[in-house]
mmCIF file of C-alpha atoms in Angstrom:
data_model
loop_
_atom_site.group_PDB
_atom_site.id
_atom_site.type_symbol
_atom_site.label_atom_id
_atom_site.label_comp_id
_atom_site.label_asym_id
_atom_site.label_seq_id
_atom_site.Cartn_x
_atom_site.Cartn_y
_atom_site.Cartn_z
ATOM 1 C CA MET A 1 -102.723 -90.953 221.540
ATOM 2 C CA CYS A 2 -103.639 -87.846 219.575
ATOM 3 C CA PHE A 3 -102.319 -87.125 216.100
ATOM 4 C CA GLU A 4 -100.205 -84.198 217.298
ATOM 5 C CA GLN A 5 -98.300 -86.534 219.614
ATOM 6 C CA TRP A 6 -98.014 -89.310 217.048
ATOM 7 C CA ARG A 7 -96.771 -87.379 214.027
ATOM 8 C CA ILE A 8 -93.436 -86.725 215.789
ATOM 9 C CA TYR A 9 -92.702 -90.442 215.364
ATOM 10 C CA GLN A 10 -94.458 -91.146 212.083
ATOM 11 C CA ASN A 11 -91.565 -90.485 209.692
ATOM 12 C CA HIS A 12 -89.385 -92.820 211.749
ATOM 13 C CA LEU A 13 -91.634 -95.804 210.981
ATOM 14 C CA VAL A 14 -90.871 -98.349 208.278
ATOM 15 C CA VAL A 15 -92.903 -101.221 206.850
ATOM 16 C CA ALA A 16 -90.591 -104.222 207.034
ATOM 17 C CA PRO A 17 -90.155 -106.353 203.883
ATOM 18 C CA LEU A 18 -93.120 -108.739 203.906
ATOM 19 C CA ALA A 19 -93.386 -111.666 201.519
ATOM 20 C CA VAL A 20 -96.925 -112.388 200.330
ATOM 21 C CA TYR A 21 -95.915 -115.432 198.198
ATOM 22 C CA ASP A 22 -98.110 -114.382 195.325
ATOM 23 C CA SER A 23 -96.475 -113.216 192.082
ATOM 24 C CA GLY A 24 -96.990 -114.060 188.437
ATOM 25 C CA PRO A 25 -94.468 -116.074 186.397
ATOM 26 C CA ASN A 26 -92.360 -112.948 185.781
ATOM 27 C CA GLY A 27 -92.803 -111.532 189.265
ATOM 28 C CA GLU A 28 -95.923 -109.573 188.360
ATOM 29 C CA LEU A 29 -98.309 -108.279 190.969
ATOM 30 C CA THR A 30 -101.483 -110.331 191.226
ATOM 31 C CA ASP A 31 -104.909 -109.041 192.200
ATOM 32 C CA SER A 32 -104.622 -110.729 195.601
ATOM 33 C CA ALA A 33 -101.251 -109.054 196.216
ATOM 34 C CA ARG A 34 -102.686 -105.691 195.175
ATOM 35 C CA ASN A 35 -105.525 -106.249 197.614
ATOM 36 C CA PHE A 36 -103.068 -107.073 200.397
ATOM 37 C CA TRP A 37 -101.091 -103.851 199.902
ATOM 38 C CA ARG A 38 -104.175 -101.664 199.469
ATOM 39 C CA ASP A 39 -104.139 -98.855 202.076
ATOM 40 C CA ARG A 40 -101.806 -100.894 204.304
ATOM 41 C CA LEU A 41 -98.881 -98.457 204.025
ATOM 42 C CA ASN A 42 -100.751 -95.317 205.068
ATOM 43 C CA GLY A 43 -98.984 -93.380 207.800
ATOM 44 C CA PHE A 44 -95.519 -94.906 207.338
ATOM 45 C CA GLY A 45 -92.469 -92.963 206.239
ATOM 46 C CA MET A 46 -90.895 -95.790 204.266
ATOM 47 C CA TRP A 47 -91.872 -99.155 202.770
ATOM 48 C CA ILE A 48 -89.263 -101.818 202.118
ATOM 49 C CA MET A 49 -90.656 -103.936 199.300
ATOM 50 C CA PRO A 50 -90.709 -107.727 199.400
ATOM 51 C CA PHE A 51 -87.505 -109.623 198.592
ATOM 52 C CA THR A 52 -86.855 -108.869 194.904
ATOM 53 C CA ASN A 53 -84.834 -111.292 192.783
ATOM 54 C CA VAL A 54 -81.796 -109.786 191.065
ATOM 55 C CA ASP A 55 -80.988 -112.838 188.960
ATOM 56 C CA PRO A 56 -82.950 -115.826 187.625
ATOM 57 C CA SER A 57 -80.544 -118.206 189.374
ATOM 58 C CA GLY A 58 -81.608 -116.852 192.754
ATOM 59 C CA ILE A 59 -85.375 -117.363 192.832
ATOM 60 C CA GLY A 60 -86.523 -119.264 195.904
ATOM 61 C CA PHE A 61 -90.208 -118.323 196.171
ATOM 62 C CA GLU A 62 -92.827 -116.240 194.407
ATOM 63 C CA SER A 63 -91.686 -112.630 194.633
ATOM 64 C CA PRO A 64 -90.916 -109.635 192.391
ATOM 65 C CA ASN A 65 -88.101 -109.729 189.830
ATOM 66 C CA ALA A 66 -85.639 -107.020 188.784
ATOM 67 C CA PHE A 67 -83.237 -108.451 186.235
ATOM 68 C CA SER A 68 -84.793 -107.443 182.891
ATOM 69 C CA ASN A 69 -86.513 -104.452 181.347
ATOM 70 C CA ILE A 70 -89.652 -106.560 181.122
ATOM 71 C CA HIS A 71 -89.948 -106.173 184.903
ATOM 72 C CA LEU A 72 -90.127 -102.375 184.788
ATOM 73 C CA LYS A 73 -93.908 -102.282 184.427
ATOM 74 C CA THR A 74 -94.347 -104.255 187.653
ATOM 75 C CA LEU A 75 -91.690 -102.266 189.495
ATOM 76 C CA LYS A 76 -93.392 -99.024 188.496
ATOM 77 C CA GLU A 77 -96.655 -100.402 189.856
ATOM 78 C CA TYR A 78 -94.979 -101.081 193.211
ATOM 79 C CA VAL A 79 -93.731 -97.482 193.201
ATOM 80 C CA LYS A 80 -97.238 -96.192 192.518
ATOM 81 C CA ILE A 81 -98.699 -98.332 195.316
ATOM 82 C CA GLY A 82 -96.259 -96.833 197.815
ATOM 83 C CA HIS A 83 -96.268 -93.240 196.598
ATOM 84 C CA ASP A 84 -100.063 -93.143 196.408
ATOM 85 C CA GLN A 85 -100.072 -94.002 200.117
ATOM 86 C CA GLY A 86 -97.517 -91.304 200.920
ATOM 87 C CA THR A 87 -94.480 -93.464 201.666
ATOM 88 C CA LYS A 88 -91.004 -93.760 200.200
ATOM 89 C CA VAL A 89 -90.447 -97.047 198.360
ATOM 90 C CA ILE A 90 -87.259 -99.047 198.900
ATOM 91 C CA MET A 91 -86.731 -102.181 196.811
ATOM 92 C CA GLN A 92 -85.055 -105.014 198.704
ATOM 93 C CA LEU A 93 -82.495 -106.726 196.457
ATOM 94 C CA GLY A 94 -81.816 -110.395 197.097
ATOM 95 C CA HIS A 95 -80.560 -113.706 195.768
ATOM 96 C CA SER A 96 -81.496 -116.990 197.433
ATOM 97 C CA GLY A 97 -78.203 -118.825 196.854
ATOM 98 C CA TYR A 98 -78.515 -122.471 197.870
ATOM 99 C CA LYS A 99 -82.109 -121.764 198.980
ATOM 100 C CA ALA A 100 -83.178 -121.191 195.372
ATOM 101 C CA ARG A 101 -85.611 -123.677 193.854
ATOM 102 C CA LYS A 102 -84.256 -125.390 190.755
ATOM 103 C CA TRP A 103 -87.642 -125.387 189.004
ATOM 104 C CA MET A 104 -87.787 -121.588 189.438
ATOM 105 C CA THR A 105 -84.274 -120.668 188.234
ATOM 106 C CA GLN A 106 -85.154 -120.536 184.549
ATOM 107 C CA GLY A 107 -82.517 -123.092 183.581
ATOM 108 C CA TYR A 108 -79.635 -121.530 185.505
ATOM 109 C CA GLY A 109 -79.624 -124.119 188.263
ATOM 110 C CA VAL A 110 -78.901 -123.383 191.923
ATOM 111 C CA GLU A 111 -75.707 -121.448 192.693
ATOM 112 C CA ALA A 112 -74.019 -120.757 196.025
ATOM 113 C CA PRO A 113 -70.637 -119.723 197.424
ATOM 114 C CA SER A 114 -69.754 -123.387 197.944
ATOM 115 C CA LYS A 115 -71.206 -126.706 196.854
ATOM 116 C CA MET A 116 -73.900 -127.709 199.283
ATOM 117 C CA ARG A 117 -77.313 -129.374 199.122
ATOM 118 C CA SER A 118 -78.390 -129.066 195.475
ATOM 119 C CA ALA A 119 -76.249 -125.997 194.760
ATOM 120 C CA LYS A 120 -73.078 -125.859 192.715
ATOM 121 C CA GLU A 121 -70.180 -123.623 193.703
ATOM 122 C CA MET A 122 -70.047 -120.337 191.832
ATOM 123 C CA SER A 123 -66.956 -119.718 189.761
ATOM 124 C CA ASP A 124 -65.165 -116.398 190.136
ATOM 125 C CA SER A 125 -66.831 -115.111 186.968
ATOM 126 C CA GLU A 126 -70.254 -116.229 188.197
ATOM 127 C CA ALA A 127 -69.738 -114.381 191.479
ATOM 128 C CA ILE A 128 -68.874 -111.248 189.511
ATOM 129 C CA ARG A 129 -71.976 -111.751 187.347
ATOM 130 C CA ILE A 130 -74.179 -111.801 190.446
ATOM 131 C CA ILE A 131 -72.506 -108.689 191.870
ATOM 132 C CA ARG A 132 -73.302 -106.934 188.601
ATOM 133 C CA SER A 133 -76.839 -108.302 188.749
ATOM 134 C CA PHE A 134 -77.371 -106.423 192.002
ATOM 135 C CA ALA A 135 -76.125 -103.261 190.288
ATOM 136 C CA LYS A 136 -78.400 -103.796 187.279
ATOM 137 C CA ALA A 137 -81.359 -104.273 189.613
ATOM 138 C CA ALA A 138 -80.510 -100.965 191.275
ATOM 139 C CA ALA A 139 -80.447 -99.291 187.852
ATOM 140 C CA LEU A 140 -83.903 -100.732 187.134
ATOM 141 C CA ALA A 141 -85.067 -99.437 190.517
ATOM 142 C CA ILE A 142 -83.926 -95.936 189.602
ATOM 143 C CA GLU A 143 -85.620 -96.143 186.198
ATOM 144 C CA ALA A 144 -88.819 -97.361 187.844
ATOM 145 C CA GLY A 145 -88.861 -94.375 190.222
ATOM 146 C CA MET A 146 -87.907 -96.146 193.433
ATOM 147 C CA ASP A 147 -86.551 -93.998 196.267
ATOM 148 C CA GLY A 148 -83.806 -96.493 197.039
ATOM 149 C CA VAL A 149 -82.752 -100.096 197.481
ATOM 150 C CA GLU A 150 -81.962 -102.305 200.445
ATOM 151 C CA ILE A 151 -79.327 -104.999 200.007
ATOM 152 C CA GLN A 152 -80.581 -108.217 201.625
ATOM 153 C CA GLY A 153 -77.513 -109.430 203.512
ATOM 154 C CA SER A 154 -79.360 -111.246 206.303
ATOM 155 C CA ASN A 155 -81.352 -114.373 207.131
ATOM 156 C CA GLY A 156 -79.269 -116.928 205.297
ATOM 157 C CA TRP A 157 -79.657 -115.618 201.746
ATOM 158 C CA LEU A 158 -76.748 -115.508 199.283
ATOM 159 C CA ILE A 159 -74.841 -112.520 200.649
ATOM 160 C CA GLU A 160 -74.915 -113.940 204.153
ATOM 161 C CA GLN A 161 -73.888 -117.320 202.739
ATOM 162 C CA PHE A 162 -70.679 -115.671 201.522
ATOM 163 C CA PHE A 163 -70.176 -114.130 204.977
ATOM 164 C CA ALA A 164 -70.906 -117.269 207.005
ATOM 165 C CA PRO A 165 -67.973 -119.662 207.512
ATOM 166 C CA ASN A 166 -70.360 -122.624 207.718
ATOM 167 C CA ASN A 167 -71.577 -121.882 204.172
ATOM 168 C CA ASN A 168 -68.440 -120.497 202.529
ATOM 169 C CA PHE A 169 -65.594 -122.986 202.124
ATOM 170 C CA ARG A 170 -63.823 -121.155 199.294
ATOM 171 C CA ASN A 171 -60.103 -120.438 199.227
ATOM 172 C CA ASP A 172 -60.106 -117.687 196.599
ATOM 173 C CA ARG A 173 -60.689 -113.935 196.925
ATOM 174 C CA TRP A 174 -64.333 -114.534 197.956
ATOM 175 C CA GLY A 175 -63.715 -116.897 200.871
ATOM 176 C CA GLY A 176 -61.380 -118.138 203.557
ATOM 177 C CA ASP A 177 -60.611 -115.667 206.305
ATOM 178 C CA PHE A 178 -62.957 -113.000 207.653
ATOM 179 C CA GLU A 179 -61.682 -110.281 205.321
ATOM 180 C CA LYS A 180 -62.310 -112.326 202.187
ATOM 181 C CA ARG A 181 -65.748 -113.457 203.354
ATOM 182 C CA THR A 182 -66.854 -109.804 203.523
ATOM 183 C CA LYS A 183 -65.677 -108.889 200.024
ATOM 184 C CA PHE A 184 -68.760 -110.108 198.151
ATOM 185 C CA ALA A 185 -71.093 -107.870 200.170
ATOM 186 C CA LEU A 186 -68.778 -104.879 200.024
ATOM 187 C CA ALA A 187 -68.352 -105.253 196.262
ATOM 188 C CA ILE A 188 -72.138 -105.176 195.808
ATOM 189 C CA ILE A 189 -72.382 -101.937 197.784
ATOM 190 C CA ASP A 190 -69.656 -100.340 195.670
ATOM 191 C CA GLU A 191 -71.244 -101.475 192.388
ATOM 192 C CA ILE A 192 -74.635 -100.059 193.357
ATOM 193 C CA ASP A 193 -73.053 -96.788 194.443
ATOM 194 C CA ALA A 194 -71.303 -96.621 191.049
ATOM 195 C CA VAL A 195 -74.713 -96.962 189.367
ATOM 196 C CA ARG A 196 -76.118 -94.196 191.529
ATOM 197 C CA LYS A 197 -73.237 -91.911 190.547
ATOM 198 C CA LYS A 198 -73.423 -92.817 186.857
ATOM 199 C CA LEU A 199 -77.139 -91.994 186.778
ATOM 200 C CA ASN A 200 -76.572 -88.814 188.816
ATOM 201 C CA ARG A 201 -78.867 -89.825 191.661
ATOM 202 C CA PRO A 202 -77.084 -88.760 194.873
ATOM 203 C CA ASP A 203 -80.483 -88.744 196.604
ATOM 204 C CA PHE A 204 -81.064 -92.450 195.873
ATOM 205 C CA ILE A 205 -81.005 -94.401 199.150
ATOM 206 C CA ILE A 206 -78.838 -97.483 199.659
ATOM 207 C CA GLY A 207 -79.449 -99.546 202.796
ATOM 208 C CA TYR A 208 -78.009 -102.826 204.030
ATOM 209 C CA ARG A 209 -79.758 -105.485 206.118
ATOM 210 C CA PHE A 210 -77.814 -107.938 208.266
ATOM 211 C CA SER A 211 -78.340 -110.597 210.913
ATOM 212 C CA PRO A 212 -76.803 -109.963 214.350
ATOM 213 C CA GLU A 213 -75.534 -113.523 214.891
ATOM 214 C CA ARG A 214 -76.306 -116.943 213.440
ATOM 215 C CA PRO A 215 -74.892 -119.831 215.476
ATOM 216 C CA ARG A 216 -75.744 -122.501 212.891
ATOM 217 C CA GLN A 217 -73.936 -120.487 210.230
ATOM 218 C CA GLY A 218 -70.952 -120.035 212.483
ATOM 219 C CA PHE A 219 -70.785 -116.297 213.073
ATOM 220 C CA THR A 220 -71.269 -114.445 216.334
ATOM 221 C CA MET A 221 -71.936 -110.911 217.424
ATOM 222 C CA ALA A 222 -68.187 -110.337 217.466
ATOM 223 C CA ASP A 223 -68.043 -111.113 213.732
ATOM 224 C CA THR A 224 -70.994 -108.844 213.035
ATOM 225 C CA LEU A 225 -69.478 -105.961 214.972
ATOM 226 C CA LYS A 226 -66.277 -106.280 212.938
ATOM 227 C CA PHE A 227 -68.381 -106.280 209.781
ATOM 228 C CA ILE A 228 -70.262 -103.175 210.952
ATOM 229 C CA ASP A 229 -66.899 -101.409 211.219
ATOM 230 C CA LYS A 230 -66.557 -101.974 207.465
ATOM 231 C CA LEU A 231 -70.156 -101.118 206.581
ATOM 232 C CA VAL A 232 -70.048 -97.702 208.245
ATOM 233 C CA THR A 233 -67.198 -96.697 205.929
ATOM 234 C CA LYS A 234 -69.329 -97.451 202.865
ATOM 235 C CA PRO A 235 -71.692 -95.081 200.973
ATOM 236 C CA LEU A 236 -74.819 -96.363 202.732
ATOM 237 C CA GLN A 237 -77.696 -94.314 204.099
ATOM 238 C CA TYR A 238 -78.791 -96.812 206.740
ATOM 239 C CA LEU A 239 -78.254 -100.227 208.296
ATOM 240 C CA HIS A 240 -81.165 -102.543 209.104
ATOM 241 C CA VAL A 241 -80.753 -105.306 211.673
ATOM 242 C CA SER A 242 -82.941 -108.410 211.383
ATOM 243 C CA LEU A 243 -84.353 -109.262 214.823
ATOM 244 C CA LEU A 244 -87.267 -111.392 216.013
ATOM 245 C CA GLY A 245 -87.411 -109.346 219.228
ATOM 246 C CA PHE A 246 -86.319 -105.735 219.692
ATOM 247 C CA TYR A 247 -85.101 -106.388 223.246
ATOM 248 C CA HIS A 248 -83.528 -109.836 222.689
ATOM 249 C CA HIS A 249 -80.088 -110.203 224.235
ATOM 250 C CA VAL A 250 -76.760 -111.146 222.721
ATOM 251 C CA ARG A 251 -76.069 -114.885 222.629
ATOM 252 C CA ARG A 252 -72.374 -115.019 221.793
ATOM 253 C CA GLY A 253 -69.520 -112.683 220.986
ATOM 254 C CA ALA A 254 -70.433 -109.679 223.161
ATOM 255 C CA ASP A 255 -71.952 -108.868 226.552
ATOM 256 C CA THR A 256 -74.880 -111.294 226.930
ATOM 257 C CA ASN A 257 -76.452 -108.986 229.531
ATOM 258 C CA LEU A 258 -77.194 -106.421 226.830
ATOM 259 C CA PRO A 259 -79.804 -106.284 224.052
ATOM 260 C CA ARG A 260 -78.346 -106.984 220.641
ATOM 261 C CA ILE A 261 -79.670 -103.749 219.213
ATOM 262 C CA LYS A 262 -77.994 -101.627 221.894
ATOM 263 C CA VAL A 263 -74.650 -103.335 221.272
ATOM 264 C CA ILE A 264 -75.023 -102.767 217.527
ATOM 265 C CA HIS A 265 -76.134 -99.152 217.899
ATOM 266 C CA ASP A 266 -73.223 -98.408 220.212
ATOM 267 C CA ARG A 267 -70.819 -99.882 217.662
ATOM 268 C CA ILE A 268 -72.265 -97.769 214.824
ATOM 269 C CA ASN A 269 -71.714 -94.798 217.125
ATOM 270 C CA GLY A 270 -73.756 -92.313 215.138
ATOM 271 C CA LYS A 271 -72.020 -92.944 211.821
ATOM 272 C CA MET A 272 -75.290 -93.835 210.079
ATOM 273 C CA PRO A 273 -78.913 -94.500 211.048
ATOM 274 C CA LEU A 274 -80.039 -97.932 212.244
ATOM 275 C CA ILE A 275 -83.449 -99.520 211.641
ATOM 276 C CA GLY A 276 -84.587 -101.730 214.518
ATOM 277 C CA VAL A 277 -87.389 -104.279 214.443
ATOM 278 C CA GLY A 278 -88.980 -107.038 216.468
ATOM 279 C CA GLU A 279 -92.420 -107.650 218.012
ATOM 280 C CA LEU A 280 -93.503 -103.999 218.102
ATOM 281 C CA PHE A 281 -97.287 -103.655 217.801
ATOM 282 C CA THR A 282 -98.803 -100.685 219.604
ATOM 283 C CA GLY A 283 -98.006 -96.998 219.640
ATOM 284 C CA LYS A 284 -96.618 -97.439 223.149
ATOM 285 C CA ASP A 285 -94.398 -100.303 221.944
ATOM 286 C CA LEU A 286 -93.040 -98.111 219.168
ATOM 287 C CA ILE A 287 -92.554 -95.009 221.284
ATOM 288 C CA ASP A 288 -90.886 -96.950 224.090
ATOM 289 C CA ALA A 289 -88.538 -98.623 221.596
ATOM 290 C CA TYR A 290 -87.722 -95.332 219.877
ATOM 291 C CA ASN A 291 -87.069 -93.623 223.208
ATOM 292 C CA THR A 292 -84.401 -96.172 224.115
ATOM 293 C CA GLY A 293 -82.212 -94.336 221.612
ATOM 294 C CA TRP A 294 -81.039 -97.658 220.164
ATOM 295 C CA ALA A 295 -82.506 -97.121 216.680
ATOM 296 C CA GLU A 296 -83.224 -94.064 214.550
ATOM 297 C CA PHE A 297 -86.002 -95.879 212.665
ATOM 298 C CA LEU A 298 -88.340 -98.730 213.590
ATOM 299 C CA ALA A 299 -89.631 -101.369 211.191
ATOM 300 C CA VAL A 300 -92.960 -103.095 211.735
ATOM 301 C CA GLY A 301 -93.753 -106.495 210.241
ATOM 302 C CA ARG A 302 -96.263 -108.804 211.933
ATOM 303 C CA ALA A 303 -98.323 -105.866 213.207
ATOM 304 C CA VAL A 304 -98.798 -104.597 209.639
ATOM 305 C CA MET A 305 -99.758 -108.080 208.452
ATOM 306 C CA LEU A 306 -102.485 -108.413 211.075
ATOM 307 C CA ASN A 307 -103.631 -104.787 211.092
ATOM 308 C CA PRO A 308 -104.042 -103.196 207.639
ATOM 309 C CA ASP A 309 -105.105 -99.977 209.395
ATOM 310 C CA LEU A 310 -102.413 -100.046 212.092
ATOM 311 C CA ILE A 311 -101.491 -96.346 212.086
ATOM 312 C CA ASP A 312 -105.110 -95.220 212.094
ATOM 313 C CA LEU A 313 -105.773 -97.413 215.139
ATOM 314 C CA ILE A 314 -102.811 -95.850 216.929
ATOM 315 C CA LYS A 315 -103.648 -92.266 216.003
ATOM 316 C CA ASN A 316 -107.314 -92.657 216.934
ATOM 317 C CA ASP A 317 -106.703 -94.123 220.396
ATOM 318 C CA GLN A 318 -108.012 -97.545 219.357
ATOM 319 C CA GLU A 319 -104.973 -99.569 220.326
ATOM 320 C CA ASP A 320 -107.204 -102.056 222.125
ATOM 321 C CA LYS A 321 -108.289 -103.192 218.629
ATOM 322 C CA ILE A 322 -104.737 -103.963 217.464
ATOM 323 C CA GLU A 323 -104.426 -107.690 216.783
ATOM 324 C CA LYS A 324 -101.267 -109.576 217.765
ATOM 325 C CA LYS A 325 -102.335 -113.084 216.784
ATOM 326 C CA PHE A 326 -104.005 -114.473 213.696
ATOM 327 C CA ASN A 327 -107.722 -115.112 214.122
ATOM 328 C CA TRP A 328 -109.506 -117.138 211.420
ATOM 329 C CA ALA A 329 -112.700 -115.253 212.165
ATOM 330 C CA HIS A 330 -110.975 -112.086 210.928
ATOM 331 C CA GLN A 331 -109.288 -113.485 207.820
ATOM 332 C CA ASP A 332 -111.221 -111.206 205.471
ATOM 333 C CA HIS A 333 -109.960 -108.184 207.399
ATOM 334 C CA TYR A 334 -106.320 -109.254 207.031
ATOM 335 C CA ARG A 335 -106.658 -109.620 203.216
ATOM 336 C CA TYR A 336 -104.005 -112.344 203.087
ATOM 337 C CA THR A 337 -103.216 -113.981 199.757
ATOM 338 C CA ASP A 338 -104.316 -117.591 199.255
ATOM 339 C CA THR A 339 -100.750 -118.831 199.752
ATOM 340 C CA MET A 340 -100.455 -116.971 203.041
ATOM 341 C CA LEU A 341 -103.730 -118.542 204.215
ATOM 342 C CA GLU A 342 -102.530 -121.958 203.129
ATOM 343 C CA ALA A 343 -99.399 -121.484 205.228
ATOM 344 C CA LYS A 344 -101.522 -120.558 208.239
ATOM 345 C CA LYS A 345 -103.561 -123.743 207.765
ATOM 346 C CA GLN A 346 -100.301 -125.696 207.929
ATOM 347 C CA GLY A 347 -99.491 -123.973 211.221
ATOM 348 C CA LEU A 348 -96.524 -122.047 209.814
ATOM 349 C CA ASP A 349 -95.430 -118.734 211.316
ATOM 350 C CA LEU A 350 -95.733 -116.236 208.470
ATOM 351 C CA ALA A 351 -93.709 -113.573 210.265
ATOM 352 C CA TYR A 352 -90.836 -116.060 210.409
ATOM 353 C CA ARG A 353 -91.428 -117.154 206.819
ATOM 354 C CA ASN A 354 -91.179 -113.539 205.712
ATOM 355 C CA THR A 355 -87.462 -113.660 206.459
ATOM 356 C CA HIS A 356 -86.866 -117.413 206.078
ATOM 357 C CA PRO A 357 -89.282 -118.488 203.325
ATOM 358 C CA ARG A 358 -89.730 -122.167 202.560
ATOM 359 C CA ARG A 359 -92.135 -123.118 199.832
ATOM 360 C CA ARG A 360 -93.563 -126.618 199.485
ATOM 361 C CA ARG A 361 -94.325 -128.100 196.125
#
């Protein structure tokens, strides 16, 4: 595919948030992480940074932090990495909830919507503190020069824990019926928008990522579609659905003959852009997915992990060189961090771990 054909699609491509499990004690970039990101973002319109912790109580694995001014130096370095490669930089804001690791929470302990596993139930004031932590992280993102933030509301992290009836057993304003289980997420959006207004940054992007359905957590596509009806009324610039496969079908709560992303896109009905994702590797994969009309933007994860020069391969008609599976003979080419390589040795799927990290100690 020639460059003239490809550039039509280029600004619609997003690097999905990839965890490289390699940060310093305060979330600093390490040399191995810098090496991983080197030249990997070239040709993409937007880069969603790795899961970034908004509060010390929510740290579940080695990743960037954004809850103190001491983190600004690192956040500015992430901005420089992205901008030097010509892409917008979006910081993904997250809290691990009950998935946090006690030894990483800096004395706060593990907090969640309800008491489960090793987590204690957040009080009302603690829930408000975390909502404000998301807003403070957004303020740090603006100060660092980020182009926007993405609220991590998917994949079983804290915000989804508030939404999921199998994780949220509260009977106060933050839990109970469907309406109350959505309030935590909606409050975070409003708080971040208030920061954007206070700092006079109407151009600052706010996105929201969500899971389509999670049977083990007790919500179906029907619940998600109702939630989307609320999200599209909020001051967001995009929604981002978390999918393992772009064409995977609905399981429960909507027409199971249809792909999840089509059902979601139809429900959004043009009210804001949608980012789709899931097992897209080649230029043809991306163009075919874009031409379905089911997503305005496409995120790429595993393909970027395995192909640091992905866009160059596509533009230069070298798609036969695009790798879809990890090959130990090519490990130097991938430039994985030591922790990523260790995970591969254990037979773990890093693309899955990027959205559902589990660290062993």
